[in-house]
Short mmCIF file of C-alpha atoms in Angstrom, two decimals:
data_model
loop_
_atom_site.label_atom_id
_atom_site.label_comp_id
_atom_site.label_asym_id
_atom_site.label_seq_id
_atom_site.Cartn_x
_atom_site.Cartn_y
_atom_site.Cartn_z
CA MET G 1 162.15 -66.31 -56.53
CA ALA G 2 158.10 -65.72 -57.07
CA ASP G 3 158.20 -68.61 -54.58
CA ILE G 4 159.87 -67.49 -51.77
CA SER G 5 158.51 -63.88 -51.54
CA ARG G 6 155.22 -65.21 -51.59
CA GLU G 7 156.20 -67.48 -48.45
CA ASN G 8 157.74 -64.32 -47.11
CA GLN G 9 154.42 -62.51 -47.73
CA PHE G 10 153.10 -65.18 -44.89
CA LEU G 11 155.16 -65.07 -43.00
CA SER G 12 155.93 -61.57 -42.00
CA GLY G 13 151.93 -61.49 -42.00
CA GLU G 14 150.58 -59.73 -45.29
CA GLY G 15 148.21 -61.40 -47.63
CA ARG G 16 144.74 -63.31 -46.66
CA TYR G 17 146.35 -65.40 -43.84
CA GLY G 18 147.81 -62.52 -42.30
CA GLU G 19 144.86 -61.00 -40.13
CA GLY G 20 143.41 -65.18 -39.03
CA LEU G 21 147.11 -65.63 -37.99
CA SER G 22 147.25 -62.37 -35.68
CA ALA G 23 143.61 -62.84 -34.51
CA LEU G 24 145.51 -66.71 -33.57
CA ALA G 25 148.12 -65.08 -32.17
CA ARG G 26 146.44 -62.71 -29.78
CA SER G 27 143.98 -65.33 -28.41
CA LEU G 28 146.96 -67.45 -27.58
CA ARG G 29 148.32 -64.32 -25.78
CA ARG G 30 145.09 -63.89 -23.90
CA GLY G 31 144.26 -68.04 -22.66
CA PHE G 32 148.06 -67.80 -21.71
CA ALA G 33 147.13 -64.80 -19.03
CA VAL G 34 144.31 -66.29 -17.82
CA LEU G 35 145.92 -69.47 -17.73
CA LEU G 36 148.77 -67.93 -15.44
CA GLY G 37 146.42 -66.62 -13.64
CA ILE G 38 144.03 -68.88 -13.01
CA VAL G 39 147.57 -70.45 -11.84
CA VAL G 40 148.89 -67.62 -9.54
CA LEU G 41 145.02 -67.80 -7.74
CA LEU G 42 145.28 -71.11 -7.05
CA LEU G 43 148.83 -70.86 -5.74
CA LEU G 44 147.34 -68.67 -3.54
CA TYR G 45 144.83 -70.07 -2.48
CA PHE G 46 146.73 -73.22 -1.41
CA ILE G 47 148.87 -71.01 0.10
CA SER G 48 146.43 -69.33 1.96
CA TRP G 49 142.85 -70.52 2.85
CA GLY G 50 143.06 -74.18 0.39
CA GLY G 51 144.44 -75.87 3.47
CA TYR G 52 143.69 -74.03 6.40
CA PHE G 53 140.95 -75.20 8.87
CA SER G 54 139.95 -75.20 12.05
CA VAL G 55 138.84 -77.60 14.97
CA GLU G 56 135.63 -77.35 16.09
CA PRO G 57 134.55 -77.62 19.47
CA GLN G 58 133.65 -81.47 20.42
CA GLN G 59 135.38 -82.32 17.60
CA ALA G 60 137.93 -83.63 16.52
CA VAL G 61 140.12 -83.59 13.25
CA ILE G 62 142.60 -87.06 11.55
CA VAL G 63 144.70 -85.65 9.00
CA LEU G 64 145.23 -88.54 5.91
CA ARG G 65 148.06 -87.81 3.71
CA PHE G 66 147.80 -89.64 0.58
CA GLY G 67 144.74 -91.73 2.51
CA LYS G 68 147.11 -92.34 5.36
CA PRO G 69 146.32 -90.66 8.89
CA VAL G 70 149.34 -89.14 10.31
CA GLU G 71 147.88 -86.97 13.23
CA CYS G 72 144.74 -86.11 14.75
CA LEU G 73 143.80 -82.59 16.13
CA THR G 74 141.54 -81.13 18.82
CA SER G 75 141.74 -78.36 19.10
CA GLY G 76 142.65 -74.63 16.99
CA GLY G 77 143.60 -73.97 13.37
CA HIS G 78 146.19 -75.53 11.27
CA TRP G 79 147.23 -75.33 7.70
CA TYR G 80 148.15 -78.50 5.45
CA VAL G 81 148.92 -78.71 1.68
CA PRO G 82 144.77 -79.21 0.53
CA TYR G 83 143.25 -81.99 -1.14
CA PRO G 84 144.58 -84.35 -3.14
CA VAL G 85 147.75 -84.22 -0.78
CA HIS G 86 146.27 -83.83 2.28
CA ARG G 87 142.04 -85.17 3.75
CA PHE G 88 140.57 -83.86 6.62
CA VAL G 89 138.25 -86.50 8.69
CA ARG G 90 135.85 -84.90 11.38
CA ILE G 91 134.62 -87.20 14.29
CA GLN G 92 132.27 -86.06 17.54
CA THR G 93 133.76 -86.08 20.46
CA SER G 94 130.77 -84.93 22.28
CA PRO G 95 128.68 -87.58 23.90
CA GLN G 96 126.31 -89.73 22.32
CA PHE G 97 123.18 -92.12 22.36
CA LEU G 98 122.58 -95.36 21.14
CA THR G 99 119.04 -96.81 22.41
CA VAL G 100 118.88 -100.96 22.30
CA ASP G 101 115.17 -101.92 22.38
CA LEU G 102 114.75 -105.81 23.10
CA ASP G 103 110.79 -105.38 23.64
CA ALA G 104 108.83 -107.61 20.76
CA ALA G 105 106.36 -105.72 20.67
CA SER G 106 105.59 -106.98 17.16
CA GLN G 107 106.80 -110.69 18.05
CA GLU G 108 104.81 -111.20 20.53
CA LYS G 109 102.89 -114.97 18.57
CA LEU G 110 106.47 -116.27 17.83
CA SER G 111 106.07 -119.81 19.26
CA ALA G 112 110.51 -120.14 19.09
CA PHE G 113 112.75 -117.49 19.49
CA THR G 114 116.66 -116.61 19.43
CA PRO G 115 117.54 -114.68 22.26
CA GLY G 116 119.28 -111.23 21.39
CA ARG G 117 117.77 -111.98 17.49
CA ASP G 118 113.76 -112.28 17.90
CA ARG G 119 114.49 -109.34 20.97
CA TYR G 120 113.56 -111.94 24.03
CA LEU G 121 115.88 -112.22 26.71
CA LEU G 122 115.75 -115.30 28.56
CA THR G 123 116.89 -115.03 32.51
CA GLY G 124 118.24 -118.14 34.34
CA ASP G 125 115.39 -119.46 35.63
CA ALA G 126 113.59 -119.80 32.29
CA ASN G 127 111.37 -117.22 31.94
CA VAL G 128 111.72 -114.42 28.97
CA VAL G 129 111.50 -110.29 29.56
CA HIS G 130 112.19 -107.79 27.29
CA THR G 131 114.09 -104.73 28.14
CA SER G 132 114.83 -101.70 27.03
CA TRP G 133 118.02 -99.22 27.11
CA ARG G 134 119.91 -96.36 26.41
CA ILE G 135 123.49 -96.37 25.97
CA ALA G 136 126.02 -93.14 26.41
CA TYR G 137 128.91 -93.21 25.35
CA ARG G 138 131.92 -90.65 23.95
CA ILE G 139 134.67 -91.89 21.21
CA ALA G 140 137.95 -90.27 23.53
CA ASP G 141 140.27 -92.04 21.30
CA PRO G 142 139.31 -90.38 17.64
CA LEU G 143 142.33 -92.16 16.05
CA ARG G 144 142.08 -95.78 16.75
CA TYR G 145 138.52 -95.13 16.60
CA TYR G 146 139.03 -94.27 12.69
CA THR G 147 141.85 -96.82 12.28
CA LYS G 148 140.24 -99.69 13.99
CA LEU G 149 136.71 -99.87 13.28
CA ALA G 150 134.60 -99.55 9.81
CA ALA G 151 133.68 -96.28 10.07
CA PRO G 152 131.89 -94.22 7.57
CA ALA G 153 134.15 -91.68 5.03
CA LYS G 154 132.81 -89.03 6.90
CA PRO G 155 131.78 -89.36 10.06
CA LEU G 156 129.89 -86.47 10.78
CA ASP G 157 126.75 -85.88 8.19
CA ASN G 158 125.50 -82.16 8.30
CA ASN G 159 127.52 -81.98 11.74
CA ARG G 160 126.02 -84.80 13.27
CA PRO G 161 127.02 -88.77 13.18
CA ALA G 162 126.54 -90.67 10.31
CA PRO G 163 124.59 -94.21 10.10
CA ASP G 164 126.28 -96.96 9.55
CA PRO G 165 126.11 -98.15 6.43
CA THR G 166 124.17 -101.13 4.63
CA GLU G 167 126.33 -104.28 2.92
CA ILE G 168 124.87 -106.90 1.74
CA ASP G 169 127.35 -110.21 2.72
CA ALA G 170 127.92 -112.91 0.42
CA ASP G 171 125.23 -114.97 1.47
CA GLY G 172 122.67 -111.66 0.38
CA PHE G 173 122.14 -110.96 3.81
CA ALA G 174 121.91 -107.26 4.04
CA GLY G 175 122.73 -104.91 7.17
CA THR G 176 124.20 -102.41 8.73
CA ARG G 177 128.01 -102.36 9.04
CA GLY G 178 129.83 -100.26 11.70
CA PRO G 179 130.88 -98.52 15.09
CA GLN G 180 127.46 -98.51 16.19
CA THR G 181 126.28 -101.88 14.56
CA LEU G 182 129.60 -102.74 16.84
CA LEU G 183 128.18 -101.29 20.21
CA ARG G 184 124.47 -102.80 19.33
CA ASN G 185 126.20 -106.44 18.96
CA LEU G 186 128.55 -106.48 21.87
CA PHE G 187 125.87 -104.37 24.34
CA ASN G 188 123.38 -107.57 22.92
CA ALA G 189 126.19 -110.17 23.76
CA SER G 190 126.94 -108.22 27.09
CA LEU G 191 123.13 -108.18 27.68
CA ILE G 192 121.96 -111.59 27.26
CA GLU G 193 125.21 -112.87 29.66
CA ALA G 194 124.54 -110.86 32.26
CA THR G 195 120.40 -111.35 31.84
CA ALA G 196 120.95 -115.36 31.91
CA GLN G 197 122.98 -115.52 35.43
CA SER G 198 119.53 -113.57 36.93
CA ARG G 199 116.16 -114.75 38.09
CA VAL G 200 113.13 -112.61 37.07
CA ASP G 201 111.41 -111.60 39.94
CA GLY G 202 114.68 -109.82 41.06
CA ILE G 203 115.41 -107.84 37.61
CA LEU G 204 111.52 -107.42 37.70
CA SER G 205 112.06 -105.87 41.59
CA SER G 206 114.12 -105.04 43.77
CA GLU G 207 117.36 -105.89 41.80
CA GLN G 208 117.33 -103.80 38.80
CA THR G 209 119.92 -101.62 39.63
CA ALA G 210 122.39 -104.53 40.56
CA TYR G 211 121.22 -106.10 36.78
CA ARG G 212 121.82 -102.84 34.76
CA ASP G 213 125.36 -102.82 36.86
CA ALA G 214 126.01 -106.44 35.82
CA VAL G 215 125.00 -105.54 32.25
CA LEU G 216 127.30 -102.55 32.15
CA LEU G 217 130.34 -104.12 33.69
CA THR G 218 130.42 -107.02 31.05
CA PHE G 219 129.65 -104.56 28.11
CA GLY G 220 132.33 -102.51 29.55
CA ARG G 221 134.41 -105.81 29.48
CA LYS G 222 133.29 -106.77 25.88
CA LEU G 223 134.37 -103.00 24.88
CA GLU G 224 137.64 -102.80 26.63
CA ALA G 225 139.05 -106.01 25.18
CA MET G 226 138.32 -103.96 21.51
CA ASP G 227 140.92 -101.58 22.03
CA CYS G 228 138.58 -99.01 20.11
CA GLY G 229 138.83 -95.96 21.34
CA ILE G 230 134.97 -96.15 22.92
CA THR G 231 134.41 -95.20 25.98
CA ILE G 232 131.09 -95.89 27.88
CA THR G 233 129.59 -93.04 30.43
CA GLY G 234 126.48 -94.04 31.36
CA LEU G 235 123.68 -96.24 30.40
CA THR G 236 119.95 -96.54 31.89
CA LEU G 237 117.36 -99.37 31.92
CA ASP G 238 114.15 -97.49 29.98
CA ARG G 239 111.64 -100.56 30.54
CA ILE G 240 111.91 -103.98 31.64
CA PHE G 241 108.39 -106.51 31.52
CA PRO G 242 107.38 -109.07 31.07
CA PRO G 243 105.49 -110.65 27.83
CA LYS G 244 102.30 -109.59 27.46
CA ALA G 245 100.46 -112.94 28.35
CA THR G 246 101.66 -113.34 31.37
CA GLN G 247 101.61 -109.23 32.81
CA ASP G 248 98.76 -110.16 34.51
CA ALA G 249 100.50 -112.94 36.57
CA PHE G 250 103.66 -111.27 37.01
CA ALA G 251 101.43 -108.26 38.45
CA GLU G 252 99.56 -110.26 41.03
CA VAL G 253 102.65 -111.54 42.03
CA THR G 254 104.15 -107.89 42.36
CA ALA G 255 100.68 -106.91 44.11
CA SER G 256 100.91 -109.73 46.59
CA GLY G 257 104.82 -108.56 46.97
CA ASN G 258 104.02 -105.48 47.81
CA THR G 259 100.66 -106.45 50.12
CA ARG G 260 104.09 -108.44 52.33
CA ASP G 261 106.17 -105.38 52.05
CA THR G 262 103.39 -103.08 54.26
CA LEU G 263 102.36 -106.13 56.51
CA ARG G 264 106.12 -106.61 57.26
CA ASN G 265 106.47 -102.87 57.41
CA GLU G 266 103.69 -102.93 60.25
CA ALA G 267 104.99 -105.18 62.12
CA LEU G 268 108.49 -104.54 62.03
CA ALA G 269 106.38 -100.96 63.93
CA TYR G 270 104.20 -102.91 66.06
CA LYS G 271 107.47 -104.42 67.32
CA ILE G 272 109.36 -101.08 67.75
CA GLU G 273 105.96 -99.75 69.62
CA VAL G 274 105.91 -102.78 72.02
CA SER G 275 109.50 -102.63 72.32
CA ASN G 276 109.77 -98.69 73.52
CA ASP G 277 106.50 -99.37 75.15
CA THR G 278 107.96 -102.26 77.62
CA LEU G 279 111.58 -100.86 77.87
CA ALA G 280 109.99 -97.79 79.32
CA LYS G 281 107.45 -99.85 81.09
CA LYS G 282 110.80 -101.48 82.75
CA ALA G 283 112.70 -98.61 83.18
CA ALA G 284 109.83 -97.15 85.52
CA ILE G 285 109.71 -100.69 87.85
CA LEU G 286 113.31 -100.44 88.01
CA ALA G 287 113.19 -96.40 89.14
CA ASP G 288 110.46 -97.77 91.36
CA ALA G 289 112.10 -100.83 92.80
CA GLU G 290 115.19 -98.78 93.73
CA THR G 291 113.10 -96.19 95.53
CA TYR G 292 111.65 -98.52 97.57
CA ARG G 293 114.90 -100.33 98.06
CA LYS G 294 116.49 -96.71 99.37
CA GLN G 295 112.98 -96.15 101.42
CA VAL G 296 112.95 -99.56 103.33
CA VAL G 297 117.21 -99.41 104.00
CA SER G 298 116.71 -96.20 105.34
CA VAL G 299 114.06 -97.70 108.23
CA VAL G 300 115.95 -100.56 108.14
CA ARG G 301 118.64 -98.53 109.73
CA ALA G 302 116.63 -96.45 111.85
CA GLU G 303 114.88 -98.96 113.08
CA SER G 304 118.58 -100.75 113.33
CA ALA G 305 120.01 -97.39 115.21
CA TYR G 306 116.96 -97.37 117.78
CA PHE G 307 117.27 -100.70 118.85
CA GLU G 308 120.65 -99.95 119.80
CA LYS G 309 120.05 -97.39 121.71
CA ILE G 310 117.30 -99.66 123.43
CA SER G 311 119.53 -102.57 123.91
CA LYS G 312 122.20 -100.09 125.57
CA GLU G 313 119.74 -98.49 127.79
CA CYS G 314 118.55 -101.86 128.95
CA ARG G 315 121.69 -102.91 129.88
CA ARG G 316 122.08 -99.98 131.99
CA SER G 317 118.43 -100.28 133.66
CA PRO G 318 115.81 -103.34 132.64
CA GLU G 319 113.06 -102.68 134.11
CA THR G 320 112.91 -98.45 133.11
CA VAL G 321 113.74 -99.63 129.72
CA LEU G 322 110.66 -102.49 129.92
CA MET G 323 107.92 -100.29 131.69
CA ALA G 324 108.34 -97.30 129.28
CA LEU G 325 108.73 -100.40 126.30
CA TYR G 326 105.48 -101.14 127.89
CA SER G 327 104.18 -97.70 127.88
CA ALA G 328 104.50 -97.10 124.50
CA ALA G 329 102.63 -100.58 123.39
CA LEU G 330 99.94 -99.42 125.11
CA ASN G 331 100.09 -95.90 123.44
CA ASP G 332 100.45 -97.82 120.15
CA ALA G 333 97.41 -99.98 120.65
CA LEU G 334 94.98 -97.20 122.57
CA ASP G 335 95.87 -95.28 119.43
CA GLU G 336 94.28 -97.58 116.88
CA LEU G 337 90.53 -97.67 119.00
CA ASP G 338 88.13 -94.72 118.17
CA GLY G 339 87.29 -92.53 121.06
CA ASN G 340 88.95 -91.17 124.33
CA LYS G 341 87.19 -94.30 126.32
CA PHE G 342 88.36 -97.26 126.85
CA ILE G 343 88.26 -100.12 129.74
CA LEU G 344 91.37 -102.79 131.22
CA GLY G 345 90.92 -106.38 132.34
CA SER G 346 90.03 -109.17 131.53
CA LYS G 347 86.91 -111.72 131.22
CA GLY G 348 87.88 -114.05 133.97
CA GLU G 349 87.85 -110.60 136.10
CA THR G 350 85.54 -108.95 138.14
CA ARG G 351 87.05 -105.83 138.54
CA LYS G 352 87.60 -103.75 135.32
CA GLN G 353 89.54 -99.99 135.10
CA LEU G 354 87.30 -97.52 132.93
CA ARG G 355 90.16 -94.83 131.58
CA LEU G 356 89.64 -91.51 129.85
CA LEU G 357 91.94 -89.94 127.88
CA LEU G 358 93.23 -86.70 128.42
CA ASN G 359 94.88 -84.74 126.47
CA PRO G 360 95.68 -87.14 123.56
CA GLU G 361 99.40 -86.75 121.71
CA ALA G 362 99.42 -86.61 117.88
CA LYS G 363 100.22 -89.96 116.61
CA ARG G 364 103.52 -91.65 115.39
CA PRO G 365 103.84 -92.09 111.30
CA ASP G 366 104.76 -95.34 110.13
CA PRO G 367 106.43 -95.34 107.92
CA VAL G 368 106.53 -98.79 107.12
CA LYS G 369 103.04 -98.50 107.19
CA GLU G 370 103.75 -95.00 105.88
CA GLU G 371 105.30 -97.15 102.36
CA LYS G 372 102.95 -99.98 102.28
CA LYS G 373 100.05 -97.57 101.77
#
């Protein structure tokens, strides 16, 4: 009976363990209340802000459900059950730039090289050139970009595209792997292919635009075959130049080419000037000839009308016409003499006639003689 009473005292909280049990019970109630509050707060967070996000301008958000892409969002605000159910990957969709330098600044003393790898390029006529390019591209299909390429786990790092991670392959070679590395390798392959089909004198001078277009066409074709969601928006050839050891020789060739072009332009200008002058003189000669032709035709027509008139008069009265013609011829002959005195008669005749020209008539103009003058 005594043991039962002690047990009842223990369970009822009386005795030396009563205060400890009461304190434990209060702690458990408080802990339960705290846990309940935390659970309520987590539920509120999950329901309200935990799974809410907004898509920033020029960005896309890929929604991963248990690691599998399920949707690509490009604008607006959205809510999903947060981690660990869903995870969100942000990708930059605004234009991005990639620089490719094949200038070989520190490799001028190499005796053997591999185009592309050693930052040299070999043209179709077996000449070496160096180039520097700037590639502009954008991610047109973020979901395809993320699923088909070895993109970083977080493509954006402080709102900037993250660099490709460095990896070591089975042979111990350390190198980068990712979208930028892929673009760089595809561009190098395109650059080697296009350069091998070009001549050095053309791509260093007048054919740089055609050379850039050929590189862009080859690069675009290779990138399209990859089907990775990237679109090329621009390609700029910043520099192209021969190796340092041959720059003086190429400069002389360029200078001679410039001199040739200058002389050719001067010759062309002189040709145009002489041609224009010749055409002007030709036009003037033709105009003068046409004017002279019209004058001669006018004189001939006038004389023809005069002779037809004389012919009609001669048929009616030959002697009268003969005397009139004689007098006119005599007057014309006398008009050529200076002064108003003249003697008529031949050398064999002893009798001469002295005639005085009184009230001389004004000389009649001769159209033919005037034209000759």
